[in-house]
Coordinates of C-alpha atoms and ligand atoms in Angstrom, one line a residue:
M1 CA -0.2 -0.2 0.1
S2 CA 1.3 3.0 -0.5
L3 CA 1.5 6.0 2.0
T4 CA -0.2 9.1 1.6
P5 CA 1.2 12.7 2.0
K6 CA 0.2 13.3 5.5
Q7 CA 2.0 9.9 6.4
I8 CA 5.2 10.5 4.8
D9 CA 5.3 14.3 6.5
E10 CA 4.5 13.1 10.0
Q11 CA 7.5 9.6 9.1
V12 CA 10.1 13.1 8.0
L13 CA 8.7 15.3 11.0
D14 CA 10.7 12.5 12.6
W15 CA 13.3 12.2 10.9
L16 CA 14.1 16.1 11.5
A17 CA 13.6 16.1 14.9
E18 CA 16.4 13.4 15.0
A19 CA 18.2 15.1 12.7
R20 CA 18.4 17.9 14.6
T21 CA 19.0 15.8 18.1
R22 CA 22.1 14.7 16.3
I23 CA 23.2 18.1 14.5
V24 CA 23.3 19.7 18.3
A25 CA 25.0 17.0 20.0
D26 CA 27.6 17.5 17.3
M27 CA 28.2 20.9 17.7
Q28 CA 29.4 19.9 21.2
M29 CA 32.0 18.5 19.8
P30 CA 34.9 20.0 17.6
L31 CA 34.0 19.9 13.4
Q32 CA 35.4 18.1 10.8
V33 CA 35.8 21.0 8.5
N34 CA 36.8 20.5 4.3
E35 CA 37.0 22.6 1.6
K36 CA 35.2 21.1 -1.2
T37 CA 36.0 23.4 -4.9
N38 CA 37.4 26.6 -2.5
A39 CA 37.8 27.4 1.0
R40 CA 33.8 29.0 1.0
D41 CA 32.9 25.6 -0.6
L42 CA 32.6 23.9 2.6
V43 CA 31.3 19.6 4.2
T44 CA 31.9 18.8 7.8
N45 CA 31.6 15.3 9.1
V46 CA 28.1 16.6 10.5
D47 CA 26.5 17.1 6.6
R48 CA 27.6 13.7 5.9
E49 CA 26.2 11.9 8.8
I50 CA 23.1 14.1 8.5
E51 CA 23.2 13.0 4.8
Q52 CA 23.9 9.4 5.3
Y53 CA 20.9 8.9 7.7
Y54 CA 18.3 10.8 6.0
V55 CA 19.4 7.9 3.1
Q56 CA 19.0 5.0 5.4
Q57 CA 15.8 6.6 6.2
I58 CA 14.1 7.0 2.6
H59 CA 15.5 3.0 1.7
T60 CA 13.9 2.1 4.5
L61 CA 10.5 4.2 3.8
M62 CA 10.4 3.9 -0.3
P63 CA 13.1 1.4 -1.7
E64 CA 12.6 1.8 -5.3
A65 CA 12.6 5.8 -4.7
Q66 CA 15.7 7.7 -6.3
I67 CA 17.8 10.4 -4.4
I68 CA 19.5 13.3 -5.4
S69 CA 21.7 14.6 -3.0
E70 CA 24.7 16.7 -2.4
E71 CA 27.2 15.0 -0.5
G72 CA 27.4 12.2 -2.9
Y73 CA 25.3 9.2 -0.9
G74 CA 22.3 9.4 -3.3
D75 CA 21.9 7.9 -6.6
H76 CA 23.2 9.5 -9.8
V77 CA 19.8 10.5 -11.2
S78 CA 19.1 11.1 -14.9
S79 CA 14.7 11.5 -15.0
M80 CA 12.3 12.6 -13.0
M81 CA 9.6 9.6 -13.2
G82 CA 8.7 7.7 -10.5
D83 CA 9.6 8.9 -6.7
V84 CA 12.7 11.2 -6.4
W85 CA 13.9 12.4 -2.9
Y86 CA 16.0 15.7 -2.8
I87 CA 18.9 16.0 0.7
D88 CA 20.2 18.7 1.7
P89 CA 21.4 17.8 5.4
I90 CA 23.0 21.1 5.9
D91 CA 22.3 24.5 3.9
G92 CA 24.1 27.4 4.8
T93 CA 27.5 25.7 5.8
L94 CA 30.0 28.1 6.3
N95 CA 27.0 30.0 8.6
F96 CA 27.0 26.6 10.3
V97 CA 30.4 26.2 10.6
E98 CA 31.6 30.4 10.9
Q99 CA 27.4 31.6 13.0
R100 CA 26.5 28.3 14.5
A101 CA 23.3 29.6 13.6
E102 CA 21.3 30.7 10.1
F103 CA 21.9 26.8 8.6
A104 CA 18.8 24.5 7.3
T105 CA 18.5 21.1 7.1
M106 CA 16.3 19.9 4.3
L107 CA 14.5 17.5 1.8
A108 CA 11.8 17.3 -0.7
L109 CA 9.8 14.7 -2.6
Y110 CA 8.7 14.8 -6.0
H111 CA 6.8 11.9 -8.2
D112 CA 7.1 12.2 -11.4
G113 CA 8.1 15.8 -11.7
E114 CA 6.0 16.7 -9.7
P115 CA 6.3 18.1 -6.2
V116 CA 4.5 15.7 -3.1
C117 CA 6.1 17.1 -0.2
A118 CA 8.5 19.1 1.2
W119 CA 10.4 20.3 4.1
I120 CA 12.7 22.6 5.5
M121 CA 14.3 23.2 9.0
D122 CA 16.3 26.3 11.0
V123 CA 18.0 24.4 13.1
M124 CA 18.7 26.4 15.5
Q125 CA 15.7 27.8 15.6
N126 CA 13.6 24.3 15.3
D127 CA 11.1 26.3 13.0
I128 CA 10.1 23.7 10.5
I129 CA 8.4 24.5 7.0
H130 CA 7.0 21.4 5.5
G131 CA 3.8 20.6 3.5
G132 CA 2.7 20.3 -0.5
P133 CA 0.5 20.8 -2.9
A134 CA -2.5 18.3 -1.3
L135 CA -1.5 19.6 2.2
G136 CA -0.9 23.1 2.2
V137 CA 1.7 24.6 3.8
F138 CA 3.1 24.5 7.8
K139 CA 4.8 26.5 10.4
N140 CA 5.6 23.9 12.8
N141 CA 1.5 22.7 13.4
A142 CA -0.3 25.7 12.2
S143 CA -1.0 26.8 8.7
L144 CA 0.7 29.5 7.2
P145 CA -1.3 32.6 5.0
V146 CA -0.3 33.1 1.7
P147 CA 1.8 35.6 1.3
M148 CA 0.0 39.3 0.1
N149 CA 0.8 39.2 -3.7
K150 CA 3.3 42.6 -3.8
V151 CA 5.2 44.3 -6.1
L152 CA 8.9 45.3 -5.6
A153 CA 8.4 48.8 -4.3
D154 CA 6.7 47.2 -1.2
G155 CA 8.9 44.3 -0.2
L156 CA 12.4 43.0 0.5
M157 CA 14.5 40.8 -2.2
V158 CA 16.8 38.2 -0.3
V159 CA 19.7 37.9 -3.3
S160 CA 22.8 36.3 -3.5
G161 CA 25.3 38.3 -2.0
A162 CA 28.3 37.0 -4.4
R163 CA 26.6 37.0 -8.1
L164 CA 24.9 40.3 -6.1
I165 CA 28.4 42.2 -6.5
A166 CA 29.3 39.7 -9.5
N167 CA 26.6 41.8 -11.8
Q168 CA 24.9 38.9 -12.3
M169 CA 21.0 37.9 -13.0
G170 CA 20.5 41.5 -12.9
L171 CA 20.3 41.6 -9.2
P172 CA 21.9 45.1 -9.0
Q173 CA 18.9 46.3 -10.6
V174 CA 16.0 44.4 -9.2
S175 CA 17.8 45.0 -5.5
Q176 CA 17.4 48.5 -6.3
Q177 CA 13.8 48.3 -7.4
A178 CA 13.1 46.7 -4.3
L179 CA 12.1 48.1 -1.1
G180 CA 15.0 47.3 0.4
F181 CA 17.5 43.8 -0.2
R182 CA 18.6 41.0 2.5
V183 CA 21.5 38.6 1.8
Y184 CA 21.1 35.5 4.4
G185 CA 23.8 32.8 2.8
S186 CA 21.7 29.8 3.2
A187 CA 18.9 28.8 0.4
G188 CA 16.9 27.2 3.0
I189 CA 17.0 30.2 5.2
S190 CA 16.0 32.3 2.8
F191 CA 12.9 30.2 1.2
M192 CA 11.7 30.4 4.7
H193 CA 11.9 34.2 4.9
V194 CA 9.8 34.2 1.4
L195 CA 7.5 31.4 2.4
E196 CA 6.5 33.4 6.0
G197 CA 5.6 36.3 4.1
R198 CA 9.1 38.8 5.2
A199 CA 10.4 39.3 1.9
I200 CA 8.7 39.1 -1.8
G201 CA 11.3 36.9 -3.7
Y202 CA 14.6 35.5 -3.3
M203 CA 16.9 34.8 -6.3
S204 CA 20.8 33.1 -6.8
K205 CA 22.0 30.3 -8.9
M206 CA 21.3 27.2 -7.1
K207 CA 21.7 23.6 -7.1
P208 CA 18.6 21.1 -7.2
W209 CA 18.8 19.8 -3.5
D210 CA 19.2 23.8 -2.6
F211 CA 16.1 24.7 -4.7
A212 CA 14.0 21.8 -5.3
P213 CA 12.0 21.9 -1.1
G214 CA 11.5 25.8 -1.4
A215 CA 10.3 25.1 -5.0
A216 CA 7.5 22.9 -3.9
L217 CA 6.7 24.8 -1.2
A218 CA 6.3 27.5 -3.3
K219 CA 4.4 26.0 -5.7
S220 CA 2.1 24.7 -2.8
F221 CA 1.3 28.7 -2.1
G222 CA 1.2 29.7 -5.8
L223 CA 4.3 31.3 -6.1
M224 CA 6.0 32.1 -9.2
I225 CA 8.9 29.8 -9.2
S226 CA 11.1 30.1 -12.7
D227 CA 14.6 30.9 -14.1
I228 CA 16.0 33.8 -14.6
D229 CA 14.7 33.6 -18.6
G230 CA 10.8 32.7 -17.3
E231 CA 11.1 29.1 -18.1
P232 CA 10.2 26.2 -15.9
L233 CA 13.4 25.1 -13.3
N234 CA 15.2 22.0 -14.5
M235 CA 15.2 19.6 -11.6
L236 CA 18.6 17.7 -12.7
L237 CA 20.3 20.6 -12.5
S238 CA 22.0 24.1 -11.5
N239 CA 19.1 27.1 -12.4
S240 CA 19.5 30.6 -12.0
V241 CA 16.9 30.8 -9.7
V242 CA 13.7 33.1 -9.5
V243 CA 11.1 32.8 -6.7
S244 CA 8.9 35.8 -6.2
T245 CA 4.9 36.7 -5.4
P246 CA 3.5 36.7 -8.7
N247 CA 3.5 40.6 -9.0
A248 CA 7.1 41.0 -8.4
H249 CA 7.8 38.2 -10.8
E250 CA 6.1 40.1 -13.8
Q251 CA 8.3 43.2 -12.9
I252 CA 11.6 40.8 -12.5
M253 CA 11.5 39.3 -16.0
R254 CA 10.9 42.6 -17.6
I255 CA 14.8 44.0 -15.9
E256 CA 16.0 40.6 -17.3
K257 CA 15.3 41.3 -20.8
Q258 CA 16.2 45.0 -20.3
T259 CA 19.5 44.0 -18.6
N260 CA 19.9 41.3 -21.2
G261 CA 19.8 39.0 -17.7
V262 CA 23.5 38.2 -17.9
E263 CA 23.6 34.6 -16.8
A264 CA 25.1 33.3 -13.4
G265 CA 28.8 32.1 -14.4
T266 CA 30.0 29.0 -13.0
D267 CA 33.5 30.2 -11.6
I268 CA 32.0 32.5 -9.1
R269 CA 33.6 31.8 -5.7
L270 CA 30.6 32.1 -3.1
Ligands
LIG301 P1 25.3 24.8 0.9 O1 25.5 25.3 2.1 O2 24.5 23.8 0.8 O3 26.2 24.2 0.2 C1 25.1 30.6 -0.1 O4 26.1 29.9 0.1 C2 24.2 29.5 -0.5 O5 24.2 28.8 -2.0 C3 23.8 28.3 0.2 O6 22.4 27.6 0.5 C4 24.7 27.1 0.0 O7 24.3 25.9 0.1 C5 24.6 27.0 -2.1 N1 25.9 27.2 -2.3 C6 27.1 27.3 -2.2 N2 27.7 27.1 -3.5 C7 27.1 27.3 -4.1 C8 27.3 26.5 -6.1 N3 28.7 26.7 -6.1 N4 26.0 26.5 -6.5 C9 25.0 26.7 -6.0 N5 24.6 27.1 -4.9 C10 25.7 27.2 -4.4
LIG302 CA1 24.8 21.5 1.9

């Protein structure tokens, strides 16, 4: 018998509680930090441990599912058919290492390319935004209201700081037209601000595990999510992602056309 989205949600909320216990316990001990591509792209023993924990749980719950994950314990996934899980065990690893706060752990489940359920946990705040198209969107146990459909001039845009100073993705122009801009250093935390209506949008170049959970929750809310050309996201590759209120999205797409949407380079040091 296949599980309902509600049953899957309840199961994953238990995994997140366990993951949080492990992360907080690990933070009492020295972290083992390794550079991946550069000094700002880090992996720790905690990223590896938590990803392996989620992979084991998914294998037990849904043995047939494929897994797209950051640290290499998942599968080489080339199709979105069937059940596909996304795992980012620690999102905002630089924040985790340097600030010991403002980082997330997140998962998402898609079926035949469509979102089923997603979870973003602000680990230190112990807040989880979760849900899906069939469930609605919740913060912990409470239903979240749909964010107001504000225009750029009336709200804050969350952006990638590195890409803003590198003049990519039309970010200087978008930031200038917005009421203000913010940089958080974690995709998950950035999506949480948008989902809670504290920001009207978020733009960054992201990997699939960075945007899949937030995209699932944003779609459940009727927020707009696309690449900078307005096209649907490729769920298997990096994308220059725009998530925002419908009104701000229309304005951002106009800005992208005017600035010829300078593509996010792949060689940037974040
Ligand atoms: P991470 O910490 O899980 O790697 C700000 O750095 C945000 O962008 C974080 O959510 C981070 O996720 C993500 N990120 C880091 N390096 C990246 C890269 N090269 N491409 C896309 N996203 C990246
Ligand atoms: Ca990560």
